[in-house]
XYZ file of C-alpha atoms in Angstrom:
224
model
C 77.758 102.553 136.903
C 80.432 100.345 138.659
C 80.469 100.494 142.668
C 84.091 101.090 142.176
C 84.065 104.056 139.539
C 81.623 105.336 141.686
C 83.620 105.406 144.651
C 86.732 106.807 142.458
C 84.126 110.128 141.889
C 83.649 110.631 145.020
C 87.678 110.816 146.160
C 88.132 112.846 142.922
C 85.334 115.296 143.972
C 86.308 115.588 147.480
C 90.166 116.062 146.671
C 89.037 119.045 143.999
C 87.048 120.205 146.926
C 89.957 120.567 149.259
C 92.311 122.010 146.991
C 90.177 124.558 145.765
C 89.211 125.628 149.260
C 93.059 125.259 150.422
C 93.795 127.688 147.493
C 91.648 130.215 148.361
C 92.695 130.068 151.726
C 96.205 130.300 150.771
C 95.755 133.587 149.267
C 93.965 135.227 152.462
C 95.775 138.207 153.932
C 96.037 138.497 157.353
C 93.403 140.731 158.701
C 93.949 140.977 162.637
C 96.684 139.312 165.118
C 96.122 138.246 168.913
C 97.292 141.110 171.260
C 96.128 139.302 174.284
C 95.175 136.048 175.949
C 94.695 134.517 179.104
C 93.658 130.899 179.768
C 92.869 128.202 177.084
C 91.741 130.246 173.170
C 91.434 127.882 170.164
C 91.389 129.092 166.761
C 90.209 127.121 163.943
C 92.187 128.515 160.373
C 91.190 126.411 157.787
C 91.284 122.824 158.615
C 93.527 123.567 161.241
C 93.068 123.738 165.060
C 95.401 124.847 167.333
C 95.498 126.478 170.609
C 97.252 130.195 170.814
C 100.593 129.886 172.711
C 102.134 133.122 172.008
C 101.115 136.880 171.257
C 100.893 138.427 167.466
C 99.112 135.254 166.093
C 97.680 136.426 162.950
C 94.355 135.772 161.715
C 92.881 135.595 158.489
C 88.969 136.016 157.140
C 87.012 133.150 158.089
C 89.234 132.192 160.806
C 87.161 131.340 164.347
C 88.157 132.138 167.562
C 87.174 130.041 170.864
C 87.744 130.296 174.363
C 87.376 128.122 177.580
C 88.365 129.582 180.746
C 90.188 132.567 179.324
C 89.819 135.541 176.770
C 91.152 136.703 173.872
C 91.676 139.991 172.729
C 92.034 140.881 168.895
C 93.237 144.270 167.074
C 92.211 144.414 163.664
C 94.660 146.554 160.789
C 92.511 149.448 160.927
C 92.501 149.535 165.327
C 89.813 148.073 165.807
C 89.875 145.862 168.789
C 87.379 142.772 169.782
C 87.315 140.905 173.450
C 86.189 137.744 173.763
C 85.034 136.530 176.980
C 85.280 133.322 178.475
C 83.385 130.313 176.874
C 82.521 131.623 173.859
C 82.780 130.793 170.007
C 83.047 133.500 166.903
C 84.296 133.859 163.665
C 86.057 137.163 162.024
C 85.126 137.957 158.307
C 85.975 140.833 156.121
C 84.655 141.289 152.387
C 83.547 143.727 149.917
C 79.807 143.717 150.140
C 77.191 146.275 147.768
C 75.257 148.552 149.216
C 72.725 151.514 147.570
C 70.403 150.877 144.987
C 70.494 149.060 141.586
C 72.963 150.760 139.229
C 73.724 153.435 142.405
C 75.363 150.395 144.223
C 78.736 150.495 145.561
C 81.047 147.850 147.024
C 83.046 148.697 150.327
C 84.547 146.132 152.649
C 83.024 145.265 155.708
C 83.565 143.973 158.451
C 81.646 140.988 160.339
C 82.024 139.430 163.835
C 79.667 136.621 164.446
C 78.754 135.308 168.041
C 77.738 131.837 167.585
C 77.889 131.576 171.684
C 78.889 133.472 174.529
C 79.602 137.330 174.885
C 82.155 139.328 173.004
C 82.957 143.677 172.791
C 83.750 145.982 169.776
C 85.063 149.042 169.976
C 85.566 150.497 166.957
C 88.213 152.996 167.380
C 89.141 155.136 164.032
C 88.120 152.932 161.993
C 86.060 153.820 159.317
C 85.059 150.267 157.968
C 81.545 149.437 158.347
C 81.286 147.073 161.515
C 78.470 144.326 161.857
C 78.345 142.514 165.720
C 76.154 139.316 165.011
C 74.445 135.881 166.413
C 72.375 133.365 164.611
C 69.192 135.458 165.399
C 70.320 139.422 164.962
C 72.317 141.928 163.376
C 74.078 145.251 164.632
C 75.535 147.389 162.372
C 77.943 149.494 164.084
C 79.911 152.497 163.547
C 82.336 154.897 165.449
C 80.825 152.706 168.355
C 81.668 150.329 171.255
C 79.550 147.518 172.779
C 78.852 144.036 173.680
C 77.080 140.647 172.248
C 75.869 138.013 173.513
C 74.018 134.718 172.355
C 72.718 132.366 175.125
C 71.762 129.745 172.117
C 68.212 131.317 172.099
C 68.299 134.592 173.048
C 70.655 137.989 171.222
C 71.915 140.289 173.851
C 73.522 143.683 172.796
C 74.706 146.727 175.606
C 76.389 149.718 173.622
C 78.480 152.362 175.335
C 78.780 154.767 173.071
C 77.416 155.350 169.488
C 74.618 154.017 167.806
C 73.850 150.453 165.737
C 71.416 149.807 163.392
C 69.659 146.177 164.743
C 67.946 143.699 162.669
C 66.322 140.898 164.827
C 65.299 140.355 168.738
C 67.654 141.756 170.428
C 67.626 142.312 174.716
C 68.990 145.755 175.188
C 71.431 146.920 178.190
C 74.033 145.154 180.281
C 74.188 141.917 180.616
C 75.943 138.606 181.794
C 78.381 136.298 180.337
C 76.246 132.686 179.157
C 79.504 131.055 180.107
C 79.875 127.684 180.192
C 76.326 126.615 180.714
C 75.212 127.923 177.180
C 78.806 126.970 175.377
C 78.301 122.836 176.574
C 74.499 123.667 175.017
C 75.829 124.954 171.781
C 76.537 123.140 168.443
C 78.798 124.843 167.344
C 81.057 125.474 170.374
C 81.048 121.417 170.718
C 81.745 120.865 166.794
C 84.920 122.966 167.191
C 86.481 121.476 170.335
C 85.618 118.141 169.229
C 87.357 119.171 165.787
C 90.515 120.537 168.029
C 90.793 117.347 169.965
C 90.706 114.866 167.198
C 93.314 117.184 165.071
C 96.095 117.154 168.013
C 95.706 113.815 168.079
C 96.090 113.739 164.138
C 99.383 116.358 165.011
C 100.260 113.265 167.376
C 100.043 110.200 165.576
C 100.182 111.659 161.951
C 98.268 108.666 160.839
C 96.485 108.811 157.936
C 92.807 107.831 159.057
C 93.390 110.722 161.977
C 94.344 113.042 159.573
C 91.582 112.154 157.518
C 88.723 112.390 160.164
C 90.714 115.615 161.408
C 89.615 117.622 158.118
C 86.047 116.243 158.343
C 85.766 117.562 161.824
C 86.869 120.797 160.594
C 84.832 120.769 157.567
C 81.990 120.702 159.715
C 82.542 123.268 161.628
C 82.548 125.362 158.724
C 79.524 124.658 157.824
């Protein structure tokens, strides 16, 4: 094979990349808005970072919510309500998932909050969706419930107030402190996404091509 055809594949296989995954983003529904903020909160929506400037953002599955030195807080459409504490990373996801056994399976949506970093709180409310509070090392299924999360980058940290969860994983019961900034400048994933934001206002900026370029990379790893 040519060097050049070769090259051609790959530009053809990473444009069919991005527009399938811009068309499925396209067709998200919003599934929660910001209802309150204080300090510096990024969110990452598809390729895009920005930072939130103004109340009833909405969000979308898959979008990912960071903060500096501020918080965030989020009400889903059902009510339910997440706070997110200074210096810390998570994403928001909502999908039909099965559950029972074999042919006695059902789907029903769910919902997930992962903590990649930092400390975060649920509560529940009316809802009647099934709620799962995770980190990299542990899950909490949750229901009718409010609590915390935390992930220090090694350890899963969980302090419910009322209700019950179902955990899966090491997980350090009762209250606890905020990692804060010493665990986010420790984290992957906090880092990937801040570096992502700051080369994508610069992108905004300039609008030149190679920034734009390196500005969906970033993101793109973030995502994964």
């Amino acid at each position: 094979m040519k060097p050049g055809f070769g090259i051609l594949l790959v530009f053809v296989a990473l444009f069919m990349g991005f527009f399938l995954f811009a068309f499925q983003t396209f067709a998200a529904k919003p599934i929660a808005q910001i209802s309150g903020f204080e300090g510096e909160v990024i969110v990452q929506s598809d390729t895009k970072s920005f930072r939130v400037t103004e109340l009833g953002l909405t969000l979308k599955d898959g979008d990912r919510i960071q903060t500096k030195q501020g918080e965030a807080k989020i009400v889903f459409n059902d009510g339910a309500v997440i706070k997110i504490m200074s210096f810390a990373s998570t994403i928001i996801q909502e999908r039909k998932e099965k559950g029972g056994f074999w042919i006695f399976g059902t789907k029903k949506m769910v919902r997930r909050i992962t903590c990649f970093v930092g400390k975060l709180r649920l509560k529940t409310g009316a809802s009647r969706r099934k709620h799962y509070l995770q980190t990299p090392t542990a899950v909490c299924g949750l229901r009718g419930s409010e609590g915390d999360i935390g992930f220090d980058n090694v350890n899963t940290y969980m302090n419910i107030y009322s209700g019950e969860a179902e955990v899966a994983g090491n997980v350090i019961r009762g209250a606890f402190t905020n990692p804060g900034i010493h665990a986010a400048t420790k984290s992957r994933v906090y880092q990937s996404l801040a570096r992502a934001y700051t080369i994508y206002r610069r992108a905004e900026a300039t609008m030149r091509t190679l920034y734009l370029a390196r500005a969906r990379v970033e993101a793109i790893k973030v995502i994964r």
